[in-house]
PDB file of C-alpha atoms and ligand atoms in Angstrom:
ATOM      1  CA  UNK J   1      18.984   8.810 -10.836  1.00  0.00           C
ATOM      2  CA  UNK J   2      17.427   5.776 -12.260  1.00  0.00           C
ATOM      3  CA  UNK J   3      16.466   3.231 -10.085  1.00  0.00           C
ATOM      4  CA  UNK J   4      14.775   0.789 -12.404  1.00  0.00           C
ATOM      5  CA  UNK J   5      13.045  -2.572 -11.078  1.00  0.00           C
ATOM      6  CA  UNK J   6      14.256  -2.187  -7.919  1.00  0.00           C
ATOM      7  CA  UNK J   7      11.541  -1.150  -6.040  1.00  0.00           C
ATOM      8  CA  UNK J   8       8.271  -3.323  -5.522  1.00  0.00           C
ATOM      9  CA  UNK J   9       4.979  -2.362  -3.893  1.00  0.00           C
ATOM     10  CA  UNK J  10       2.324  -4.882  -2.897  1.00  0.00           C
ATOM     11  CA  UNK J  11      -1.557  -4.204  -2.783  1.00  0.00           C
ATOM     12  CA  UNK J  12      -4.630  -4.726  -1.628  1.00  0.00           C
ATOM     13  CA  UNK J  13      -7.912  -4.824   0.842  1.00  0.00           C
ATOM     14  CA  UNK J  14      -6.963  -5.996   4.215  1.00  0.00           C
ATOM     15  CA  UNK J  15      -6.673  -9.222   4.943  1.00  0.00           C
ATOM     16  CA  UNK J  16      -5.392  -9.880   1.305  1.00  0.00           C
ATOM     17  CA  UNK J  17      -2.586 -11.752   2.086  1.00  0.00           C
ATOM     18  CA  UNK J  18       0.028  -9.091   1.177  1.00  0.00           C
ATOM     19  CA  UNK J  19       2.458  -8.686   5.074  1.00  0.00           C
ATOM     20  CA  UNK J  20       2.156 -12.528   4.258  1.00  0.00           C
ATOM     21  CA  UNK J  21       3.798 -12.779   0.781  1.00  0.00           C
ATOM     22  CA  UNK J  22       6.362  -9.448   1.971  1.00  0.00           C
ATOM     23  CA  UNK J  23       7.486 -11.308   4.705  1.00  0.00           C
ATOM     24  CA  UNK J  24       8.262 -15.176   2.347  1.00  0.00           C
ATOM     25  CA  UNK J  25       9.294 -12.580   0.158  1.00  0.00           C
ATOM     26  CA  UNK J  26      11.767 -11.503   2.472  1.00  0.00           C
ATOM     27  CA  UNK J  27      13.225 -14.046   4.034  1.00  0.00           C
ATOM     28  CA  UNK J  28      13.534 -16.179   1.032  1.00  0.00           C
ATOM     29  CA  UNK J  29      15.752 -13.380  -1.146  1.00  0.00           C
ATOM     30  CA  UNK J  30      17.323 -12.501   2.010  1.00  0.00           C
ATOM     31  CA  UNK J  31      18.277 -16.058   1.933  1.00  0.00           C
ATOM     32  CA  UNK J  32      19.649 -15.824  -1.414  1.00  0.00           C
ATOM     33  CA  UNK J  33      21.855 -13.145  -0.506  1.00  0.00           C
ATOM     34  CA  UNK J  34      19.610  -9.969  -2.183  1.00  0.00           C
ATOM     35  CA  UNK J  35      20.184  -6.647  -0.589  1.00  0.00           C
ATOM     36  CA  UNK J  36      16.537  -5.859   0.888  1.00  0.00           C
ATOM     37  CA  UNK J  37      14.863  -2.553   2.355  1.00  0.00           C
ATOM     38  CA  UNK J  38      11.255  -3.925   3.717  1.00  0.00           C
ATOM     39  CA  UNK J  39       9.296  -1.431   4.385  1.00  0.00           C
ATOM     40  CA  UNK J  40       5.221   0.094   4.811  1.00  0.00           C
ATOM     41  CA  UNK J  41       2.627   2.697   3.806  1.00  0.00           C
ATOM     42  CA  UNK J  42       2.233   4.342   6.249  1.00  0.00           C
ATOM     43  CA  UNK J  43       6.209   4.383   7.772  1.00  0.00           C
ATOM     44  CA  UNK J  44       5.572   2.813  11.212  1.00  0.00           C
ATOM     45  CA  UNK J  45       9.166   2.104  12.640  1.00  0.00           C
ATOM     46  CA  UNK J  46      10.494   5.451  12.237  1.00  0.00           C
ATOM     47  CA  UNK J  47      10.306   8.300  14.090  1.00  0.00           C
ATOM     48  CA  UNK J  48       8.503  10.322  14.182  1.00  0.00           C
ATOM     49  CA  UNK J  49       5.591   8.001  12.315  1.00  0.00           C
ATOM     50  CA  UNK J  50       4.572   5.754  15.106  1.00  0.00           C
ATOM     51  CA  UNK J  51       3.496   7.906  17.611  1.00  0.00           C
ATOM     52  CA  UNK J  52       0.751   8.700  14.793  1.00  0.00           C
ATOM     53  CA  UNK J  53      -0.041   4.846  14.313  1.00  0.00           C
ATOM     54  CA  UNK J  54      -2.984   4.978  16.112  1.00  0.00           C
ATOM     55  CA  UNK J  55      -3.977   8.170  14.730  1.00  0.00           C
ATOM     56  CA  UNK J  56      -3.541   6.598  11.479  1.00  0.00           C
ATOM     57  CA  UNK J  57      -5.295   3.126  12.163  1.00  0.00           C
ATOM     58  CA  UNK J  58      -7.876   3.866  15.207  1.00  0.00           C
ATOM     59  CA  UNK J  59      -8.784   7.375  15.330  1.00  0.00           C
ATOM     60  CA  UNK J  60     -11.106   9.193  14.180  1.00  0.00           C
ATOM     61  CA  UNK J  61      -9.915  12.678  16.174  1.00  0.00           C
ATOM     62  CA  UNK J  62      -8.294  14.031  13.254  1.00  0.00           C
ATOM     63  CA  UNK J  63     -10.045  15.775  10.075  1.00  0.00           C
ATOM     64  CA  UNK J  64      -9.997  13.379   7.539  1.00  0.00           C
ATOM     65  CA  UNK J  65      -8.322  15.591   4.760  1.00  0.00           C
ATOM     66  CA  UNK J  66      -5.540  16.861   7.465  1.00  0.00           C
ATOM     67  CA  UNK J  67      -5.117  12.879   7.677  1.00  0.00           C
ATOM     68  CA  UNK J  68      -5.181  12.356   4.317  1.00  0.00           C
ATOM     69  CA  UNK J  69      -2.020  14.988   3.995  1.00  0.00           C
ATOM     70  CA  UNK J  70      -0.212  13.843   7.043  1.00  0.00           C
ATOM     71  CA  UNK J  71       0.100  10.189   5.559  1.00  0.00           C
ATOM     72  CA  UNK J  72       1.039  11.448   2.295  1.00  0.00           C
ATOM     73  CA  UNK J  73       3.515  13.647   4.506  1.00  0.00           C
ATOM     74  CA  UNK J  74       4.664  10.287   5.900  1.00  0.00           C
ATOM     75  CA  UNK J  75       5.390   9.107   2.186  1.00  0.00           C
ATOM     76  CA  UNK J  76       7.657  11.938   1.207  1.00  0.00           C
ATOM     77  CA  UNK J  77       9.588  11.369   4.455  1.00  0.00           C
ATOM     78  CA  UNK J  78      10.310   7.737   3.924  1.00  0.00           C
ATOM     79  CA  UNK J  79      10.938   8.085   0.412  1.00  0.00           C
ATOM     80  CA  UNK J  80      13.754  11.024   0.829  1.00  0.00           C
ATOM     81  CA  UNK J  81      15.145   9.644   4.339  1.00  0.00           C
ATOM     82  CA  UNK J  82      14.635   6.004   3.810  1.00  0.00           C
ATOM     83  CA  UNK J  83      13.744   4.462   0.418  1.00  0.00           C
ATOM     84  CA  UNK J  84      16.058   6.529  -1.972  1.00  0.00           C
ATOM     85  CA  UNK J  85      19.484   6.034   0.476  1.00  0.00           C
ATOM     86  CA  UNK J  86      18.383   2.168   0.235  1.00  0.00           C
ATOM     87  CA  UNK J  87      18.073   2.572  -3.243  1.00  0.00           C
ATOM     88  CA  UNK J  88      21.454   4.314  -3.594  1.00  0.00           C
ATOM     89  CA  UNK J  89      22.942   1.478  -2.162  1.00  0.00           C
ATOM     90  CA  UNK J  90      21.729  -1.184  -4.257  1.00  0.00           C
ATOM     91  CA  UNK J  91      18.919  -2.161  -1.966  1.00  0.00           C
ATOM     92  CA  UNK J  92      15.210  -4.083  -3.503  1.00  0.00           C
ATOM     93  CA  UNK J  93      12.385  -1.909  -1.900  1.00  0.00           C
ATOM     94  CA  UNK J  94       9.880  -4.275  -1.173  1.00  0.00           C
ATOM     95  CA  UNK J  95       6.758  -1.876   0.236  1.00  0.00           C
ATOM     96  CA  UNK J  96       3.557  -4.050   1.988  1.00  0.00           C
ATOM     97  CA  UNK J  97       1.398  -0.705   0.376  1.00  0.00           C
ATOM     98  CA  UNK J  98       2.343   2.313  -1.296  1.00  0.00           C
ATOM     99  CA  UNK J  99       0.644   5.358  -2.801  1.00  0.00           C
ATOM    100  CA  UNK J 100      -2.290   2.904  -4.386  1.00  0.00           C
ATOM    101  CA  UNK J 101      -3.547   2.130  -0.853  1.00  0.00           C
ATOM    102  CA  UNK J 102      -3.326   6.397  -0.081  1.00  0.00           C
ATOM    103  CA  UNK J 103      -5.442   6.469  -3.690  1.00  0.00           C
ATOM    104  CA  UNK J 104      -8.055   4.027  -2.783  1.00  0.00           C
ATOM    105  CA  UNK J 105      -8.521   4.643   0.969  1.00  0.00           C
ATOM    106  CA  UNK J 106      -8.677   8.085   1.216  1.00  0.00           C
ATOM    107  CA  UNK J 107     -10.321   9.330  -1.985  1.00  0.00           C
ATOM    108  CA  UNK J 108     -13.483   7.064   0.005  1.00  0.00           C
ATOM    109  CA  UNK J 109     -12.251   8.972   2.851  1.00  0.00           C
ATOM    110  CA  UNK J 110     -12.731  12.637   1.148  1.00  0.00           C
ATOM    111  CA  UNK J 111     -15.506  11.579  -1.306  1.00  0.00           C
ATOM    112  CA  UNK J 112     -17.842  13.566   0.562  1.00  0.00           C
ATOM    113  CA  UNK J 113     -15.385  16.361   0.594  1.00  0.00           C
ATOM    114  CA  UNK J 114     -15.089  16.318  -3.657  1.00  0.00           C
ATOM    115  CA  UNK J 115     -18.835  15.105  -4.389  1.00  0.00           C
ATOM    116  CA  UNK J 116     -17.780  11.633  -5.660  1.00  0.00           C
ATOM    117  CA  UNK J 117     -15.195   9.298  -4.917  1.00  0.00           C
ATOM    118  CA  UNK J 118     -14.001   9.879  -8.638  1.00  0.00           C
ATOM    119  CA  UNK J 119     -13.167  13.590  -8.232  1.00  0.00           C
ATOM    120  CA  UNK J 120     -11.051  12.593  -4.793  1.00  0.00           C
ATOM    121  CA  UNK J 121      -9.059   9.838  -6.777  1.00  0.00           C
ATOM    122  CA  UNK J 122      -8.686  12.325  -9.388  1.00  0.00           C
ATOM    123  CA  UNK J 123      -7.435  15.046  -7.007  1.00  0.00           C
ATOM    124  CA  UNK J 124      -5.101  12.713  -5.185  1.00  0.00           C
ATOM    125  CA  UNK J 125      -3.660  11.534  -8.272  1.00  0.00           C
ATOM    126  CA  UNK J 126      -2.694  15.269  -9.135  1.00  0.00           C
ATOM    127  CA  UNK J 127      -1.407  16.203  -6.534  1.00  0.00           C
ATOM    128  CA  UNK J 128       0.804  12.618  -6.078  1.00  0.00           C
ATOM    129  CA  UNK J 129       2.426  13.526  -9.683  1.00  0.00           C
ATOM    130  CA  UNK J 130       2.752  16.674  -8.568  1.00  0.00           C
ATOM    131  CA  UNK J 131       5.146  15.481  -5.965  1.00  0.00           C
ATOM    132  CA  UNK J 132       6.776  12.977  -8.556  1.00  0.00           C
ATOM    133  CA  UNK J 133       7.664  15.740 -10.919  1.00  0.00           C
ATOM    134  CA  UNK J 134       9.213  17.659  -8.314  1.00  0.00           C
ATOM    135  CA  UNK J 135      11.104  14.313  -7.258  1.00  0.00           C
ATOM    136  CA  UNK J 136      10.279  14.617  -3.481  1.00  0.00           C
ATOM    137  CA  UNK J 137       8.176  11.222  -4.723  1.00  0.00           C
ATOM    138  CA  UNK J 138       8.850   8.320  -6.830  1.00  0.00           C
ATOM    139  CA  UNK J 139       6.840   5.341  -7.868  1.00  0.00           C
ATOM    140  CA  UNK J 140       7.192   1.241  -7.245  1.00  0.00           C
ATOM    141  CA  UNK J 141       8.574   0.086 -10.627  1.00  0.00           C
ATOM    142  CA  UNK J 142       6.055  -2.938 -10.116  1.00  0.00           C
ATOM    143  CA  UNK J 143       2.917  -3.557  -8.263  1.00  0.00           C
ATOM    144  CA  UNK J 144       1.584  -6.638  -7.158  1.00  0.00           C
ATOM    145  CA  UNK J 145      -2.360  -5.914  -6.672  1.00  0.00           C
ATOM    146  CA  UNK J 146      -4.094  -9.148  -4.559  1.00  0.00           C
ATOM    147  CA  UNK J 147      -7.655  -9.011  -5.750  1.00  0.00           C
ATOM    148  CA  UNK J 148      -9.704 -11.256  -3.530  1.00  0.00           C
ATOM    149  CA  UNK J 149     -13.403 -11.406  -2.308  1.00  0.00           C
ATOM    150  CA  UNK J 150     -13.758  -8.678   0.294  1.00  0.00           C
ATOM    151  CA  UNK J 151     -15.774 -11.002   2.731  1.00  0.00           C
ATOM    152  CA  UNK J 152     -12.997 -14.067   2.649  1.00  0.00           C
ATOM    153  CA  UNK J 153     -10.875 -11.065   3.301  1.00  0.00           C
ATOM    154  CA  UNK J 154     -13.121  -9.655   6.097  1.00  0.00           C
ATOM    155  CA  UNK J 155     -13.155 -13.194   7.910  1.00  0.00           C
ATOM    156  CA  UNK J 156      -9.734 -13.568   8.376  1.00  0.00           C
ATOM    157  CA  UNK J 157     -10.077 -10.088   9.626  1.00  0.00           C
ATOM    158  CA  UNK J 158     -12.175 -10.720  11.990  1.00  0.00           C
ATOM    159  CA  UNK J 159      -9.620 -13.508  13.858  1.00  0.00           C
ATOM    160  CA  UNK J 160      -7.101 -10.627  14.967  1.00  0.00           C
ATOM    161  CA  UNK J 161      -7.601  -8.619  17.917  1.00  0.00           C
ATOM    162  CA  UNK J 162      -7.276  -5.326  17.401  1.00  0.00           C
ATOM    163  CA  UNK J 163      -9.164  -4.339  13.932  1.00  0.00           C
ATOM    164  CA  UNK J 164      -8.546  -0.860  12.151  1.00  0.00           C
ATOM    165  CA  UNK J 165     -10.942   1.735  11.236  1.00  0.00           C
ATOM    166  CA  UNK J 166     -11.030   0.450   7.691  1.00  0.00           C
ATOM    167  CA  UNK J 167     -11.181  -2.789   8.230  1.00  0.00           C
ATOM    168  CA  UNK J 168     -15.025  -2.914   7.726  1.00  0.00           C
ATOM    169  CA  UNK J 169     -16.891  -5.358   5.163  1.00  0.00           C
ATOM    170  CA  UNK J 170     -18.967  -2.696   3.086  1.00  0.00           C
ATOM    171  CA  UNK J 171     -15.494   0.048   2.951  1.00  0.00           C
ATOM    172  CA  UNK J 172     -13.995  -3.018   1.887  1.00  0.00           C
ATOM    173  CA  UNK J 173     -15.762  -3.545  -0.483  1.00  0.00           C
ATOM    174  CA  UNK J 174     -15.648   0.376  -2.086  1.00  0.00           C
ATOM    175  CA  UNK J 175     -11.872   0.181  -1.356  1.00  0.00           C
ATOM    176  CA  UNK J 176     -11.829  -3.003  -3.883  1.00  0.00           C
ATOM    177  CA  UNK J 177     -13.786  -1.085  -6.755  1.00  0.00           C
ATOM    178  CA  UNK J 178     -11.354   2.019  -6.178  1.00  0.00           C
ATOM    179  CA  UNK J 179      -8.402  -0.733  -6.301  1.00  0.00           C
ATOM    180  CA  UNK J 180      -9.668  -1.640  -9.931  1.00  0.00           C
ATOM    181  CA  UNK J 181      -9.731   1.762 -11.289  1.00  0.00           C
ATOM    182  CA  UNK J 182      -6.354   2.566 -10.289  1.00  0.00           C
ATOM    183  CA  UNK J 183      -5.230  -0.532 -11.645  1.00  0.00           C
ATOM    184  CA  UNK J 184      -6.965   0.054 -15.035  1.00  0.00           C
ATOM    185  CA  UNK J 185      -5.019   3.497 -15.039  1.00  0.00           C
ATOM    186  CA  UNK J 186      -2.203   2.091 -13.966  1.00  0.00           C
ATOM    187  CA  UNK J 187      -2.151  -0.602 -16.099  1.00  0.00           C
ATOM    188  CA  UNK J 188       1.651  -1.058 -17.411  1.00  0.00           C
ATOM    189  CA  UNK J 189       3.072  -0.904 -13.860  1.00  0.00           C
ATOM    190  CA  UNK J 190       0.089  -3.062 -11.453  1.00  0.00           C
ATOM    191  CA  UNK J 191       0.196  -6.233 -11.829  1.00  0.00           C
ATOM    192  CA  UNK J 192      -3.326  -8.196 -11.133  1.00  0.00           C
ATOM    193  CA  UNK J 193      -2.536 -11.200  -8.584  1.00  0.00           C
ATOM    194  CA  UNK J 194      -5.906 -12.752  -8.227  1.00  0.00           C
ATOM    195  CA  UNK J 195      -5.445 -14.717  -4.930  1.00  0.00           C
ATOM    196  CA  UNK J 196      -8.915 -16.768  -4.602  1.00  0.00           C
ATOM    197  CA  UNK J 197      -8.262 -20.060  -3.630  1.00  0.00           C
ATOM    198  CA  UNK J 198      -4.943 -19.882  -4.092  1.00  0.00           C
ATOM    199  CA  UNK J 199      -2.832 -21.073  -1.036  1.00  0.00           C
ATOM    200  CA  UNK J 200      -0.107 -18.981   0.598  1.00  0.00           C
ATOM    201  CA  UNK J 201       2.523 -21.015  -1.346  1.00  0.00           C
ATOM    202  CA  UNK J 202       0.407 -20.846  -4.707  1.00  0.00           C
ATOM    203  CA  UNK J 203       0.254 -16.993  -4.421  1.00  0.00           C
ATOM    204  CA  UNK J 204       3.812 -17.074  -3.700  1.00  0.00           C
ATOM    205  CA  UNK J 205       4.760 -18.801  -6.220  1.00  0.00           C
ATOM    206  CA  UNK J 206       2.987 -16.903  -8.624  1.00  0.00           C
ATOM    207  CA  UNK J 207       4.853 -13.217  -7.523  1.00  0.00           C
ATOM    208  CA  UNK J 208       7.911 -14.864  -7.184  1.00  0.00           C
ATOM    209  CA  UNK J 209       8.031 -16.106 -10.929  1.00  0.00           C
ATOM    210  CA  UNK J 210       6.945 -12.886 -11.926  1.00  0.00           C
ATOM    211  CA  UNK J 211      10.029 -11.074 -10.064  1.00  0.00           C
ATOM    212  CA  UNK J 212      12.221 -13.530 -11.422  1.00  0.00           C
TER     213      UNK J 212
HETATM  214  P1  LIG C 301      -2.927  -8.190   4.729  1.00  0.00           P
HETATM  215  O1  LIG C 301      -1.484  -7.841   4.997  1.00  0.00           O
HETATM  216  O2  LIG C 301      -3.279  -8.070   3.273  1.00  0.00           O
HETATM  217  O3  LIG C 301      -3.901  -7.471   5.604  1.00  0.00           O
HETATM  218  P2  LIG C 301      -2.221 -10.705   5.908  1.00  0.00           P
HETATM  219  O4  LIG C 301      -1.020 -11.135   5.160  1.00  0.00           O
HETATM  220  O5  LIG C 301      -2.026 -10.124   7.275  1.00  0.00           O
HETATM  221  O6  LIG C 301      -3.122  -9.738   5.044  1.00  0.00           O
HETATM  222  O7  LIG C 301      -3.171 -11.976   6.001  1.00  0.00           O
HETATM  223  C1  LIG C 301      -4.364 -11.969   6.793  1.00  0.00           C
HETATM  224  C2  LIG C 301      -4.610 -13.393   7.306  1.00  0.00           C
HETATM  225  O8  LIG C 301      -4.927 -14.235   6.206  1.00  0.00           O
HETATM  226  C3  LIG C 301      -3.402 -14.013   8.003  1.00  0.00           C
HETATM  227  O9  LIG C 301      -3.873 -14.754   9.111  1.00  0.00           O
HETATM  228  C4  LIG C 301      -2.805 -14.934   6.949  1.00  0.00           C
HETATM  229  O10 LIG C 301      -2.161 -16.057   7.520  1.00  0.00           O
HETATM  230  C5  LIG C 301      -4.043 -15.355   6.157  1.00  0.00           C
HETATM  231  N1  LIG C 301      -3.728 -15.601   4.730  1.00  0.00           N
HETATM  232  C6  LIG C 301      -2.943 -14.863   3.929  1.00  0.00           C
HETATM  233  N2  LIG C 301      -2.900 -15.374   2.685  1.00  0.00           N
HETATM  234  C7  LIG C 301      -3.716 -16.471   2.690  1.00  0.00           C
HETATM  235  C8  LIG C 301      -4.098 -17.437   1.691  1.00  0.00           C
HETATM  236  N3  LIG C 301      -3.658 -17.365   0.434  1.00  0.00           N
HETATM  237  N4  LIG C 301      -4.940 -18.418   2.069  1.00  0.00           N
HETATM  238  C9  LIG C 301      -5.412 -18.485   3.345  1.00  0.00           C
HETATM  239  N5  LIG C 301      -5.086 -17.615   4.333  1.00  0.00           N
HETATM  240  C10 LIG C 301      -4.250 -16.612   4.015  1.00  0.00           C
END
């Protein structure tokens, strides 16, 4: 089945602004009267996914490429038991990350693993198409990347209380230049939202003439 335009993915290095803008987003075509599924990479509010939360955000107990499978596990299962009944019902996805944040996190996570951060994307890539051909995955028809400066991001980090194990200036910072390759691969469907300066409204305002 086609589900063209309906599903939207938003992107970026914490503290980006992006749960900000999904949430507006929200509320303001919920308003409006449009159907909307919100939802998150990594599922959180479902079961089974957020007794791994921690796992996923804290933890360092599992081995990283066992982690890297289980989120993509996590994917599949909200795609085939959540996203594609919403869709089938005439719902807009609206996703605060997708599989770009699985591509730029955890091919820095397995770079080691590989021998450079490019073969991991590379691999990861692969094996995500892999899944899409198969149709036990599907792509956002749009992505909204927020490209900002990784230490204005990191500060309003620092003002929550509990931070994750990514949320560190110099990953940051890698996670950003992995961000920029995807998004030169991905070019027709990511959308670059460059966010510095802008106010909440202005960045708003910007996506939301875009959707329209
Ligand atoms: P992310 O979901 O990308 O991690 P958040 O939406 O949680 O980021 O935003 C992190 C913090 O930055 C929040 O306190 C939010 O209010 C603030 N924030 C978001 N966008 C802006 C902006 N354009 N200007 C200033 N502060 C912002």
């Amino acid at each position: 089945m086609e589900y063209k335009n309906n599903f939207i993915s938003f992107e970026g290095i914490d503290g980006s602004g992006k749960s900000t803008i999904v949430s507006l987003l929200v509320e303001r075509m919920e308003e409006k009267g449009v159907k909307i599924y919100k939802t998150r990479d990594p599922i959180r509010d479902k079961n089974p996914w957020y007794e791994l939360y921690d796992l996923f955000e804290h933890s360092q107990r599992v081995d990283k490429f066992s982690e890297a499978l289980l989120l993509l596990s996590s994917r599949v299962d909200n795609v085939n038991r959540f996203i594609k009944p919403e869709l089938n019902k005439g719902s807009i996805i609206i996703a605060d990350r997708f599989s770009d944040s699985w591509f730029a996190y955890q091919s820095l996570r397995l770079e080691k693993f590989f021998g450079s951060s490019k073969k991991s994307l590379d691999y990861l890539i692969d094996l995500h198409n892999s899944l899409i051909e198969e149709g036990v995955l599907i792509n956002p028809d749009k992505t909204f990347l927020f490209k900002i400066n990784p230490e204005i991001a990191f500060e309003r980090i620092k003002r929550k209380s509990k931070i994750s194990k990514y949320e560190k200036l110099n990953f940051l910072k890698k996670v950003l230049e992995q961000y920029e390759i995807i998004s030169d691969r991905f070019n027709e469907r990511i959308d670059l939202i460059d966010t510095e300066g802008k106010s909440i409204e202005e960045v708003y305002e910007t996506v939301f003439s875009k959707i329209n």
